[in-house]
PDB file of C-alpha atoms in Angstrom:
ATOM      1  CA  UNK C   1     -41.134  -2.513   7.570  1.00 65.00           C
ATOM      2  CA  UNK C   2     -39.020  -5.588   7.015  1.00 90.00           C
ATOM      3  CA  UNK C   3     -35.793  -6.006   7.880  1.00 91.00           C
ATOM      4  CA  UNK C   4     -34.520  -6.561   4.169  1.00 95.00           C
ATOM      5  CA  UNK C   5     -36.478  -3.805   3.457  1.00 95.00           C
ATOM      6  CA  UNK C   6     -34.206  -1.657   6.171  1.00 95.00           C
ATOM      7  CA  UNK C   7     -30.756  -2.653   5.373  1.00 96.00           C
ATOM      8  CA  UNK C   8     -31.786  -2.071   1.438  1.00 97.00           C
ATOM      9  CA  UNK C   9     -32.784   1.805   2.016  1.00 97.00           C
ATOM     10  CA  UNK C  10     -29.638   1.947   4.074  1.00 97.00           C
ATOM     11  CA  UNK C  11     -27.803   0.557   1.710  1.00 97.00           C
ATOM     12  CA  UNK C  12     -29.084   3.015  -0.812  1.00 98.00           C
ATOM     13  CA  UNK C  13     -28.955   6.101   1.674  1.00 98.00           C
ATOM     14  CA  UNK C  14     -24.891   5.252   2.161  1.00 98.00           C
ATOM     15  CA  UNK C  15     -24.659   5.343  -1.687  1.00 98.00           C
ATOM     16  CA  UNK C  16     -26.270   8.565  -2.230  1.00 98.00           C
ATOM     17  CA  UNK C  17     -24.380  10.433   0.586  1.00 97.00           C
ATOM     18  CA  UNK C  18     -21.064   8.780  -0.123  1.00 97.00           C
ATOM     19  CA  UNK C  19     -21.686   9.772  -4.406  1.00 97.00           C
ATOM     20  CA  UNK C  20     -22.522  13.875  -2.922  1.00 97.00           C
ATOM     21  CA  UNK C  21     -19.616  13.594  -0.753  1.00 97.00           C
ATOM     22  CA  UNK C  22     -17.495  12.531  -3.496  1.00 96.00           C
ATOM     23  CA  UNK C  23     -19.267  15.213  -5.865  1.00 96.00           C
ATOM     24  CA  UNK C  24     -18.724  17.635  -3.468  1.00 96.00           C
ATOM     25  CA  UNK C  25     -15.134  17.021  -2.651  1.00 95.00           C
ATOM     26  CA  UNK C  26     -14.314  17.067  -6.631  1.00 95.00           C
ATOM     27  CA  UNK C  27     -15.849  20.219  -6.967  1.00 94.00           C
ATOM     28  CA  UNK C  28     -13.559  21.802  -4.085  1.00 94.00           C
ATOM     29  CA  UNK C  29     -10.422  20.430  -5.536  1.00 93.00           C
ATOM     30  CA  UNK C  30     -11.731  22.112  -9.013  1.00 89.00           C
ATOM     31  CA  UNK C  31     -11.877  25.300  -7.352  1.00 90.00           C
ATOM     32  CA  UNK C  32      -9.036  25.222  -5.659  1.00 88.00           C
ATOM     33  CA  UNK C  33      -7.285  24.961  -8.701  1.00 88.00           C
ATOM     34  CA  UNK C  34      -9.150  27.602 -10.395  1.00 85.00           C
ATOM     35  CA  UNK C  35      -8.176  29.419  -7.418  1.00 85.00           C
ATOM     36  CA  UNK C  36      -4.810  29.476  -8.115  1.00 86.00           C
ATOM     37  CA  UNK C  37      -4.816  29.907 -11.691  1.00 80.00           C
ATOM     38  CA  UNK C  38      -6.181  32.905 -10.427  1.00 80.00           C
ATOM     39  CA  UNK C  39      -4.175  33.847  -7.757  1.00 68.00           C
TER      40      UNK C  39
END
């Protein structure tokens, strides 16, 4: 495994978990507010 070849999948792993953190985070701020529509 190259080193190009390591920094690119890294690269690419950072992406992905930093897009499902940001997916996730939306998602709890959605439900908060449906939470207190609720409430």
């Amino acid at each position: 495994m190259t080193v190009d070849n390591f920094v690119l999948n890294l690269y690419i792993f950072t992406r992905v978990l930093a897009k499902l953190i940001f997916e996730r985070a939306k998602m709890r701020k959605i439900s908060i507010k449906l939470h207190k529509i609720t409430k």
